[in-house]
Amino acid sequence: MTTKTWSVPYGWLLLAPAAILLVGFTHYPAAATLVHSLFSTGTAVRPSRFVGLANYAALAHDPVFWQVLGNNFWFALGTIPASIALALLMAIWVNGKLPARALVRMSYFTPTVLPMIAVANLWLYFYTPQIGLLDKVTALFGAGSHNWLGDPHTVMGCLIAMTLWKEAGFFMIFYLAALQSLPPELEEAARVEGASRWYFFRRVSFPLLMPTTLFVLVNATINSFKLVDHLFILTKGGPDNASNLLLYYIYQVAFSFFDTAYASTLTMVLLLLLGAFAILQFQLIEKRVHYR
Amino acid sequence: MNLLEKAAAWLLAILWLLPLLYAMWAAFHPPAYATHLDALAPLTLANFEKAWGYAPFPRHFVNTVILVTMVLAAQLVLCTLAGFAFARFEFAGREIAFALVLLQLMIMPEVLIVENYLSMSRLGLVDSILGIGLPYMASAFGIFLLRQTFKTIPRELEEAARVEGCSWLGVLWRVYVPLARPTYLAYALVSVSYHWNNFLWPLVVTNSVNTRPLTVGLAIFGAPESGVDWSVISAGTLMAVAPLLLAFLLFQRQFMQSFMQAGIK
């Protein structure tokens, strides 16, 4: 039996409230960003005027922009593979025969429900020179006090460690779901054949978990560009932009330096990056469908 | 799993709880014991009292609760209507409209802070709770999730309701919404957690105590230059996260499942 669907005007009518808000706060601002990136920032004496690609030329010559982009790259490289490995390890442990398994799983996942601002508050104290936990631990090994967040060489590592703590448990649940969907016969067969656990993981589980790994990979990449809240507490992008990330730099340019045209230009770069990741993600989803 | 592995799993679990446990230690003991772990240290609630007094916490709490409730209520209505339109109506441009909706999944409002701030100032909504919530009310994720759910509901149920003389609104309200209850619950958990914790956009668009949510209040209060001592910051931080953390501890399974659904989309 075929069903009659409702007619045309109702569809758009139902959609209208959501559509107006979506256009107003997603599509319009995205388009306006592009337009504003082609104009100069207006001031009281000099109104905004069309400058073509001048803002993009300025961007190409802005050492801070390149530094920030580089930081984003290192931040992504430091957080993504490590959080994937950690999430996988956690999932395997929590999926195994572990006493008080629910408790362990809860403790891994807890950081996910905390706001990044609160996390930064908690971790700031670990990194404080002299009284912080990290300095106390290194003092046990005879090392002197160190300003972890004030040193350009260590600040990124500190932020990466904190982000791993915050994110690994979130990615764990995807691996956990994937592991639970693997047929148990596989493991039995491997045991009968005398395969070691490591061999089984390397040759059977890990390849079968590949779609999950790709999924986590893309999401972790997007997060590494979106997540800047902690910078407001821990470093403000410093010292000397050593921990600055693209979205935080956009915030600074727009709301501390009041250069909205240049902020729009920087936003365009971020939009292009996110767009590229999204295309990648859609392709991965297509692939995932093929697997089934 | 051998004993060594079990021990490692446990050690990691303890390590993962350490920051929170440490904050609890500092919050419930006098500042003199903040860095000095002593089992006999006296317990106190003074830090909570101080934190409550230093920052306008009651106001921030109220703001966050209003924000989260308002956003969720608007999302439920808007996403239900839009999701229903995409799932069960045929209209010109439906596929293109749906693709445009999905665009928001990658361009989240917090990426467009510059332009959205300009829009809010034109609308006169800077420094208002409505201004914080408005860009999130039409949620692509919510629309997508409800569309998928509505599509799985058998058409026969709808037929039956229509034979009984239900209008489309009646069908939506009596058939689709009740059957989509698990989806609504999952979505609500994710939305509430997201907006309870959201920071960058609320920071940008607010500039007074009367509108700032907890996260923004906490950031001002916890910034190193505020000079507030560690025990009080710990107490304030724990207060700000307590409602969500308690909800998570009580409904762990539901939280994890909802977050997973949100991630996979």
Coordinates of C-alpha atoms in Angstrom, one line a residue:
Chain A
M1 CA 0.0 0.0 0.0
T2 CA 1.4 3.4 -0.9
T3 CA 0.9 6.3 1.4
K4 CA -0.2 9.6 0.3
T5 CA 2.2 12.3 1.6
W6 CA 1.1 15.7 2.7
S7 CA 1.3 18.5 0.3
V8 CA 3.9 21.1 -0.6
P9 CA 3.3 24.2 1.5
Y10 CA 3.1 22.3 4.8
G11 CA 6.6 21.0 4.4
W12 CA 8.2 24.4 4.1
L13 CA 6.0 25.8 6.8
L14 CA 7.2 23.2 9.3
L15 CA 10.8 23.8 8.2
A16 CA 10.6 27.6 8.3
P17 CA 11.4 28.4 11.9
A18 CA 14.5 26.2 11.9
A19 CA 15.5 27.3 8.5
I20 CA 15.4 31.0 9.4
L21 CA 17.7 30.4 12.4
L22 CA 20.0 28.2 10.4
V23 CA 20.3 30.6 7.6
G24 CA 20.7 33.5 10.0
F25 CA 23.4 32.0 12.2
T26 CA 25.2 29.6 9.9
H27 CA 24.8 30.3 6.2
Y28 CA 24.6 34.1 6.3
P29 CA 27.6 34.5 8.7
A30 CA 29.7 32.1 6.6
A31 CA 28.9 34.1 3.5
A32 CA 29.5 37.4 5.3
T33 CA 32.8 36.2 6.5
L34 CA 33.9 35.7 2.9
V35 CA 32.7 39.2 2.0
H36 CA 34.3 40.9 5.0
S37 CA 37.6 39.2 4.3
L38 CA 37.7 41.2 1.0
F39 CA 37.2 44.5 2.8
S40 CA 39.3 46.6 5.1
T41 CA 38.3 47.1 8.7
G42 CA 36.4 50.3 9.0
T43 CA 37.4 53.0 11.6
A44 CA 35.8 56.3 12.5
V45 CA 38.0 58.2 10.1
R46 CA 38.4 55.6 7.4
P47 CA 35.3 53.7 6.4
S48 CA 35.6 50.1 5.3
R49 CA 36.5 49.7 1.6
F50 CA 37.0 46.9 -0.9
V51 CA 40.6 45.7 -0.8
G52 CA 40.4 42.5 -2.9
L53 CA 42.9 39.9 -1.6
A54 CA 45.0 42.3 0.4
N55 CA 43.9 40.7 3.7
Y56 CA 45.0 37.3 2.3
A57 CA 48.4 38.8 1.3
A58 CA 48.7 40.2 4.8
L59 CA 47.9 36.7 6.2
A60 CA 50.6 35.1 4.1
H61 CA 53.1 37.5 5.6
D62 CA 51.8 37.3 9.1
P63 CA 54.4 35.2 11.1
V64 CA 51.9 34.8 14.0
F65 CA 49.4 33.1 11.6
W66 CA 52.0 30.6 10.4
Q67 CA 53.1 30.0 14.0
V68 CA 49.5 29.4 15.1
L69 CA 48.9 27.1 12.2
G70 CA 52.1 25.2 13.0
N71 CA 51.0 25.0 16.7
N72 CA 47.6 23.6 15.5
F73 CA 49.5 21.0 13.5
W74 CA 51.7 19.9 16.5
F75 CA 48.7 20.0 18.8
A76 CA 46.8 17.7 16.4
L77 CA 49.9 15.4 16.0
G78 CA 50.4 15.2 19.7
T79 CA 46.8 14.5 20.7
I80 CA 45.4 12.4 17.9
P81 CA 47.5 9.2 17.6
A82 CA 48.0 9.1 21.4
S83 CA 44.3 9.5 22.2
I84 CA 43.4 6.8 19.7
A85 CA 46.0 4.4 21.2
L86 CA 44.8 5.3 24.7
A87 CA 41.1 5.0 23.8
L88 CA 41.7 1.6 22.2
L89 CA 43.7 0.3 25.2
M90 CA 40.9 1.5 27.6
A91 CA 38.2 -0.1 25.5
I92 CA 40.1 -3.4 25.4
W93 CA 40.6 -3.3 29.2
V94 CA 37.0 -2.4 30.0
N95 CA 35.7 -5.0 27.5
G96 CA 37.8 -7.8 29.2
K97 CA 37.3 -9.6 32.5
L98 CA 38.2 -6.9 34.9
P99 CA 37.1 -6.7 38.5
A100 CA 35.0 -3.6 39.2
R101 CA 34.8 -3.0 35.4
A102 CA 32.0 -0.5 35.7
L103 CA 34.0 1.7 38.1
V104 CA 37.0 1.7 35.8
R105 CA 34.9 2.6 32.8
M106 CA 33.3 5.4 34.7
S107 CA 36.6 6.9 35.8
Y108 CA 37.9 6.8 32.1
F109 CA 34.7 8.5 30.9
T110 CA 34.3 11.1 33.6
P111 CA 36.5 13.9 32.1
T112 CA 34.1 13.9 29.1
V113 CA 31.3 15.4 31.1
L114 CA 33.4 18.2 32.6
P115 CA 33.7 21.6 30.9
M116 CA 37.1 22.4 29.4
I117 CA 37.2 25.5 31.6
A118 CA 36.9 23.4 34.8
V119 CA 39.4 21.0 33.5
A120 CA 41.9 23.8 32.9
N121 CA 41.2 25.1 36.4
L122 CA 42.1 21.7 37.9
W123 CA 45.2 21.2 35.7
L124 CA 46.5 24.7 36.2
Y125 CA 47.5 23.7 39.7
F126 CA 49.4 20.7 38.6
Y127 CA 51.6 22.9 36.4
T128 CA 52.2 25.7 38.8
P129 CA 55.9 26.1 39.6
Q130 CA 57.1 24.9 43.0
I131 CA 53.8 24.1 44.6
G132 CA 52.3 22.2 41.7
L133 CA 52.1 18.4 41.6
L134 CA 54.3 18.1 38.6
D135 CA 57.1 20.1 40.2
K136 CA 56.8 18.0 43.4
V137 CA 57.1 14.8 41.4
T138 CA 60.1 16.0 39.5
A139 CA 61.6 17.2 42.8
L140 CA 61.6 13.6 43.9
F141 CA 64.1 12.9 41.1
G142 CA 66.2 15.8 42.1
A143 CA 65.1 18.2 39.3
G144 CA 64.7 21.9 40.1
S145 CA 61.5 23.9 39.8
H146 CA 60.2 24.5 36.3
N147 CA 57.7 27.0 34.9
W148 CA 55.9 24.4 32.7
L149 CA 53.4 26.7 31.1
G150 CA 55.8 29.6 30.9
D151 CA 58.4 27.8 28.8
P152 CA 57.8 27.7 25.1
H153 CA 59.4 24.2 24.9
T154 CA 57.1 22.6 27.5
V155 CA 53.8 24.5 27.2
M156 CA 52.5 22.5 24.2
G157 CA 53.3 19.2 25.9
C158 CA 51.3 20.3 29.0
L159 CA 48.3 21.2 26.9
I160 CA 48.5 17.9 25.0
A161 CA 48.6 15.9 28.2
M162 CA 45.6 17.6 29.5
T163 CA 43.6 17.2 26.3
L164 CA 44.5 13.5 26.2
W165 CA 43.0 13.2 29.7
K166 CA 39.9 15.0 28.6
E167 CA 39.3 13.2 25.3
A168 CA 40.5 9.6 25.5
G169 CA 37.5 8.4 27.5
F170 CA 35.1 9.8 25.0
F171 CA 36.7 8.0 22.1
M172 CA 36.9 4.8 24.2
I173 CA 33.1 4.4 24.0
F174 CA 33.2 4.1 20.2
Y175 CA 35.8 1.4 20.4
L176 CA 33.9 -0.3 23.2
A177 CA 30.8 -0.5 21.0
A178 CA 32.8 -1.7 18.0
L179 CA 34.5 -4.4 20.1
Q180 CA 31.2 -5.7 21.5
S181 CA 29.9 -6.0 17.9
L182 CA 32.8 -8.3 16.9
P183 CA 31.6 -11.9 16.6
P184 CA 33.0 -13.9 19.6
E185 CA 33.6 -16.9 17.3
L186 CA 36.7 -15.1 16.0
E187 CA 38.4 -15.1 19.3
E188 CA 37.5 -18.7 20.0
A189 CA 38.8 -19.8 16.6
A190 CA 42.1 -17.9 17.3
R191 CA 42.4 -19.6 20.7
V192 CA 41.9 -23.0 19.1
E193 CA 44.6 -22.2 16.6
G194 CA 46.9 -21.1 19.4
A195 CA 47.3 -17.5 18.3
S196 CA 48.6 -15.1 21.0
R197 CA 46.5 -12.2 22.2
W198 CA 48.8 -9.7 20.6
Y199 CA 48.7 -11.6 17.3
F200 CA 44.9 -11.8 17.4
F201 CA 44.7 -8.1 18.1
R202 CA 47.2 -7.1 15.3
R203 CA 45.8 -9.4 12.6
V204 CA 42.1 -9.6 13.5
S205 CA 40.7 -7.0 15.9
F206 CA 42.6 -3.9 14.8
P207 CA 41.8 -4.3 11.0
L208 CA 38.2 -4.9 11.9
L209 CA 38.2 -1.8 14.0
M210 CA 39.5 0.3 11.2
P211 CA 36.2 2.1 10.4
T212 CA 36.0 3.2 14.1
T213 CA 39.7 4.3 14.0
L214 CA 39.0 6.5 10.9
F215 CA 35.9 7.9 12.5
V216 CA 37.8 8.8 15.7
L217 CA 40.6 10.2 13.6
V218 CA 38.4 12.7 11.8
N219 CA 36.6 13.7 15.0
A220 CA 39.8 14.2 16.9
T221 CA 41.2 16.3 14.1
I222 CA 38.1 18.5 14.1
N223 CA 38.2 18.8 17.9
S224 CA 41.9 19.9 17.7
F225 CA 40.7 22.9 15.8
K226 CA 37.6 23.7 17.8
L227 CA 39.0 23.2 21.3
V228 CA 40.5 26.4 22.7
D229 CA 38.6 27.1 25.9
H230 CA 41.5 25.9 28.1
L231 CA 43.8 28.6 26.6
F232 CA 41.8 31.3 28.3
I233 CA 42.8 29.9 31.7
L234 CA 46.2 28.3 31.2
T235 CA 48.2 30.4 28.8
K236 CA 46.3 33.0 26.9
G237 CA 48.2 31.7 23.9
G238 CA 51.5 32.5 25.4
P239 CA 54.4 32.6 26.1
D240 CA 55.0 34.6 22.9
N241 CA 52.2 32.7 21.0
A242 CA 53.9 29.4 21.7
S243 CA 50.6 27.8 22.6
N244 CA 48.3 29.9 20.5
L245 CA 45.8 28.0 18.3
L246 CA 43.9 29.3 15.2
L247 CA 40.4 29.8 16.8
Y248 CA 42.0 31.6 19.8
Y249 CA 44.0 33.8 17.5
I250 CA 40.7 34.7 15.7
Y251 CA 39.2 35.6 19.0
Q252 CA 42.2 37.8 19.9
V253 CA 42.3 39.5 16.5
A254 CA 38.5 40.2 16.6
F255 CA 37.9 41.1 20.3
S256 CA 41.3 42.3 21.6
F257 CA 42.7 44.0 18.5
F258 CA 39.3 44.8 16.9
D259 CA 40.5 44.0 13.4
T260 CA 37.3 42.3 12.2
A261 CA 38.4 42.1 8.5
Y262 CA 41.5 40.2 9.4
A263 CA 39.6 38.0 11.8
S264 CA 37.2 37.2 8.9
T265 CA 40.2 36.3 6.8
L266 CA 41.5 33.9 9.5
T267 CA 38.0 32.5 9.9
M268 CA 38.0 31.7 6.2
V269 CA 41.1 29.5 6.7
L270 CA 39.4 27.7 9.5
L271 CA 36.2 27.2 7.5
L272 CA 38.2 25.8 4.6
L273 CA 40.0 23.4 6.9
L274 CA 36.8 22.2 8.6
G275 CA 35.2 21.9 5.1
A276 CA 38.0 19.6 4.0
F277 CA 37.7 17.4 7.1
A278 CA 33.9 17.2 6.5
I279 CA 34.4 16.0 3.0
L280 CA 36.8 13.4 4.3
Q281 CA 34.3 12.4 6.9
F282 CA 31.5 12.0 4.4
Q283 CA 33.7 9.8 2.2
L284 CA 34.5 7.7 5.3
I285 CA 30.8 7.2 6.1
E286 CA 30.2 6.1 2.5
K287 CA 33.0 3.6 2.9
R288 CA 31.6 2.3 6.2
V289 CA 28.3 1.6 4.4
H290 CA 30.2 -0.6 1.9
Y291 CA 31.7 -2.6 4.7
R292 CA 28.3 -3.9 5.7
Chain B
M1 CA 43.9 -10.7 30.9
N2 CA 46.8 -11.2 33.3
L3 CA 47.3 -9.7 36.6
L4 CA 49.8 -7.1 35.3
E5 CA 47.3 -5.8 32.8
K6 CA 44.5 -5.6 35.4
A7 CA 46.8 -3.6 37.6
A8 CA 47.6 -1.3 34.7
A9 CA 44.0 -0.8 34.0
W10 CA 43.3 0.1 37.6
L11 CA 46.3 2.4 37.8
L12 CA 45.1 4.3 34.8
A13 CA 41.6 4.6 36.3
I14 CA 43.1 6.0 39.5
L15 CA 45.3 8.4 37.5
W16 CA 42.2 9.5 35.5
L17 CA 40.3 10.3 38.7
L18 CA 43.3 12.0 40.3
P19 CA 42.6 15.6 39.2
L20 CA 39.1 15.4 40.6
L21 CA 40.1 13.7 43.8
Y22 CA 42.8 16.3 44.3
A23 CA 40.4 19.1 43.7
M24 CA 38.1 17.5 46.3
W25 CA 40.9 17.3 48.8
A26 CA 41.8 20.9 48.4
A27 CA 38.2 22.1 48.5
F28 CA 37.3 20.3 51.7
H29 CA 40.4 21.2 53.7
P30 CA 41.8 24.5 54.9
P31 CA 44.1 26.2 52.4
A32 CA 47.2 25.3 54.5
Y33 CA 46.6 21.6 53.6
A34 CA 46.1 22.2 49.9
T35 CA 49.5 21.0 49.0
H36 CA 50.1 19.0 52.1
L37 CA 48.4 15.7 52.2
D38 CA 47.7 14.7 55.8
A39 CA 45.1 12.2 56.7
L40 CA 44.3 14.0 59.9
A41 CA 43.7 17.4 58.3
P42 CA 40.5 19.0 59.5
L43 CA 37.5 19.0 57.1
T44 CA 35.9 22.3 56.3
L45 CA 33.2 23.9 54.1
A46 CA 34.8 27.3 54.4
N47 CA 36.2 27.2 50.8
F48 CA 32.8 26.7 49.4
E49 CA 31.4 29.5 51.4
K50 CA 34.2 31.8 50.2
A51 CA 33.8 30.8 46.6
W52 CA 30.0 31.3 46.8
G53 CA 30.8 34.9 48.1
Y54 CA 33.7 35.8 45.8
A55 CA 31.9 35.2 42.5
P56 CA 28.2 35.7 42.0
F57 CA 27.7 32.0 41.7
P58 CA 23.9 32.0 42.5
R59 CA 23.4 34.3 39.5
H60 CA 25.6 32.2 37.2
F61 CA 23.7 29.1 38.2
V62 CA 20.4 30.7 37.4
N63 CA 21.7 32.0 34.1
T64 CA 23.0 28.6 33.1
V65 CA 19.8 26.9 34.1
I66 CA 17.7 29.4 32.1
L67 CA 20.1 29.1 29.1
V68 CA 20.1 25.3 29.1
T69 CA 16.3 25.0 29.5
M70 CA 15.5 27.7 26.9
V71 CA 17.9 26.2 24.3
L72 CA 16.6 22.6 24.9
A73 CA 12.9 23.6 24.7
A74 CA 13.4 25.6 21.5
Q75 CA 15.5 22.8 20.0
L76 CA 12.9 20.1 20.8
V77 CA 10.1 22.1 19.1
L78 CA 12.1 23.3 16.1
C79 CA 13.9 20.1 15.4
T80 CA 10.7 18.0 15.8
L81 CA 8.9 20.1 13.2
A82 CA 11.9 20.2 10.8
G83 CA 12.7 16.5 11.3
F84 CA 9.1 15.6 10.6
A85 CA 9.0 17.8 7.5
F86 CA 12.2 16.0 6.1
A87 CA 10.9 12.5 7.1
R88 CA 7.3 12.6 6.0
F89 CA 6.6 15.6 3.6
E90 CA 7.4 16.0 0.0
F91 CA 8.3 19.4 -1.1
A92 CA 10.4 21.1 -3.8
G93 CA 14.0 21.5 -2.8
R94 CA 13.8 19.0 0.1
E95 CA 17.1 17.3 -0.7
I96 CA 19.0 20.6 -1.1
A97 CA 17.5 22.0 2.1
F98 CA 18.6 18.9 4.0
A99 CA 22.1 19.2 2.6
L100 CA 22.2 22.8 3.7
V101 CA 21.0 21.8 7.2
L102 CA 23.8 19.3 7.5
L103 CA 26.3 22.0 6.7
Q104 CA 25.9 23.2 10.3
L105 CA 27.3 19.9 11.6
M106 CA 30.7 21.1 10.4
I107 CA 30.4 24.9 10.7
M108 CA 29.3 25.1 14.4
P109 CA 28.2 28.6 15.6
E110 CA 31.3 28.9 17.8
V111 CA 33.5 29.1 14.6
L112 CA 31.6 32.1 13.4
I113 CA 32.0 34.2 16.5
V114 CA 33.0 37.3 14.6
E115 CA 29.9 37.6 12.3
N116 CA 27.5 36.2 14.8
Y117 CA 28.6 38.9 17.3
L118 CA 27.9 41.6 14.7
S119 CA 24.5 40.0 14.0
M120 CA 23.7 40.0 17.7
S121 CA 24.7 43.6 18.1
R122 CA 22.4 44.6 15.2
L123 CA 19.6 42.6 16.8
G124 CA 20.3 44.3 20.2
L125 CA 20.8 40.9 21.8
V126 CA 24.4 41.3 23.0
D127 CA 24.6 40.6 26.7
S128 CA 21.3 38.6 26.8
I129 CA 20.7 35.0 27.6
L130 CA 18.6 34.8 24.4
G131 CA 21.6 36.0 22.5
I132 CA 23.7 33.1 23.9
G133 CA 21.1 30.5 23.0
L134 CA 19.7 31.7 19.7
P135 CA 22.4 30.4 17.3
Y136 CA 22.0 26.9 18.7
M137 CA 18.3 26.6 18.7
A138 CA 18.0 25.2 15.2
S139 CA 20.3 22.3 15.7
A140 CA 21.3 20.3 12.6
F141 CA 22.2 17.4 14.8
G142 CA 18.7 17.4 16.3
I143 CA 17.0 17.7 13.0
F144 CA 19.1 14.8 11.6
L145 CA 18.5 12.6 14.6
L146 CA 14.8 13.1 14.6
R147 CA 14.5 12.7 10.9
Q148 CA 16.2 9.3 11.1
T149 CA 14.0 8.2 14.0
F150 CA 10.8 9.3 12.4
K151 CA 11.7 7.4 9.2
T152 CA 12.0 4.1 11.1
I153 CA 8.4 4.5 12.5
P154 CA 6.1 2.2 10.5
R155 CA 3.7 4.0 8.2
E156 CA 0.8 1.7 9.2
L157 CA 0.6 3.4 12.6
E158 CA 0.3 6.7 10.8
E159 CA -2.4 5.3 8.5
A160 CA -4.4 4.1 11.5
A161 CA -4.3 7.5 13.1
R162 CA -5.3 9.2 9.9
V163 CA -8.2 6.9 9.4
E164 CA -9.3 7.9 12.9
G165 CA -9.3 11.5 11.6
C166 CA -6.1 12.9 12.9
S167 CA -4.6 15.9 11.2
W168 CA -0.8 16.0 10.5
L169 CA -0.3 17.7 13.9
G170 CA -2.3 15.0 15.6
V171 CA -0.3 12.3 13.9
L172 CA 2.9 14.0 14.9
W173 CA 1.8 14.5 18.5
R174 CA 0.1 11.1 19.1
V175 CA 2.2 8.8 17.0
Y176 CA 5.6 10.1 16.1
V177 CA 6.6 12.0 19.3
P178 CA 5.7 9.2 21.8
L179 CA 7.5 6.6 19.7
A180 CA 10.7 8.8 19.4
R181 CA 11.0 9.2 23.2
P182 CA 14.4 7.4 23.5
T183 CA 15.8 9.7 20.8
Y184 CA 14.5 12.7 22.7
L185 CA 16.1 11.6 25.9
A186 CA 19.5 11.0 24.3
Y187 CA 19.3 14.3 22.5
A188 CA 18.3 16.1 25.6
L189 CA 21.3 14.7 27.6
V190 CA 23.8 15.7 24.9
S191 CA 22.3 19.2 24.5
V192 CA 22.2 19.9 28.2
S193 CA 25.8 18.7 28.7
Y194 CA 26.9 20.7 25.7
H195 CA 25.3 24.0 26.8
W196 CA 26.2 23.6 30.4
N197 CA 29.8 23.3 29.4
N198 CA 29.9 25.7 26.4
F199 CA 32.2 28.6 26.8
L200 CA 33.6 30.6 23.9
W201 CA 30.4 32.0 22.4
P202 CA 28.9 32.8 25.8
L203 CA 32.1 34.6 26.7
V204 CA 32.0 36.6 23.5
V205 CA 28.4 37.7 23.6
T206 CA 28.0 38.5 27.3
N207 CA 29.6 41.3 29.3
S208 CA 27.8 41.4 32.7
V209 CA 27.1 39.2 35.7
N210 CA 23.4 39.2 34.8
T211 CA 23.8 37.1 31.8
R212 CA 27.1 35.2 32.2
P213 CA 26.7 31.4 32.5
L214 CA 28.8 29.3 35.0
T215 CA 31.6 28.6 32.6
V216 CA 32.3 32.2 31.9
G217 CA 32.0 33.1 35.6
L218 CA 34.3 30.3 36.4
A219 CA 36.9 31.4 33.9
I220 CA 37.0 34.9 35.4
F221 CA 37.1 33.6 38.9
G222 CA 39.7 30.9 38.1
A223 CA 42.1 33.0 36.0
P224 CA 45.5 33.2 37.7
E225 CA 45.4 37.0 37.8
S226 CA 42.3 36.9 40.0
G227 CA 44.6 36.0 42.9
V228 CA 42.0 33.7 44.5
D229 CA 43.7 30.8 46.3
W230 CA 43.7 27.2 45.0
S231 CA 41.4 25.8 47.7
V232 CA 38.7 28.3 46.8
I233 CA 39.1 27.8 43.1
S234 CA 38.7 24.0 43.6
A235 CA 35.6 24.6 45.6
G236 CA 34.2 26.9 42.9
T237 CA 35.1 24.5 40.1
L238 CA 33.5 21.6 41.9
M239 CA 30.3 23.6 42.5
A240 CA 30.1 24.5 38.9
V241 CA 30.5 20.9 37.6
A242 CA 28.5 19.2 40.4
P243 CA 25.0 19.1 38.9
L244 CA 26.2 17.5 35.6
L245 CA 28.7 15.2 37.3
L246 CA 26.1 13.9 39.7
A247 CA 23.7 13.4 36.9
F248 CA 26.4 11.4 35.1
L249 CA 27.2 9.3 38.1
L250 CA 23.5 8.4 38.5
F251 CA 22.8 7.7 34.8
Q252 CA 26.1 6.6 33.5
R253 CA 24.9 4.1 30.9
Q254 CA 22.3 6.5 29.5
F255 CA 25.0 9.2 29.3
M256 CA 27.5 7.0 27.5
Q257 CA 24.9 5.8 25.0
S258 CA 23.7 9.3 24.3
F259 CA 27.2 10.6 23.7
M260 CA 27.9 7.7 21.4
Q261 CA 24.8 8.4 19.4
A262 CA 25.8 12.0 19.2
G263 CA 29.2 11.2 18.0
I264 CA 28.2 8.7 15.3
K265 CA 25.3 10.8 14.0

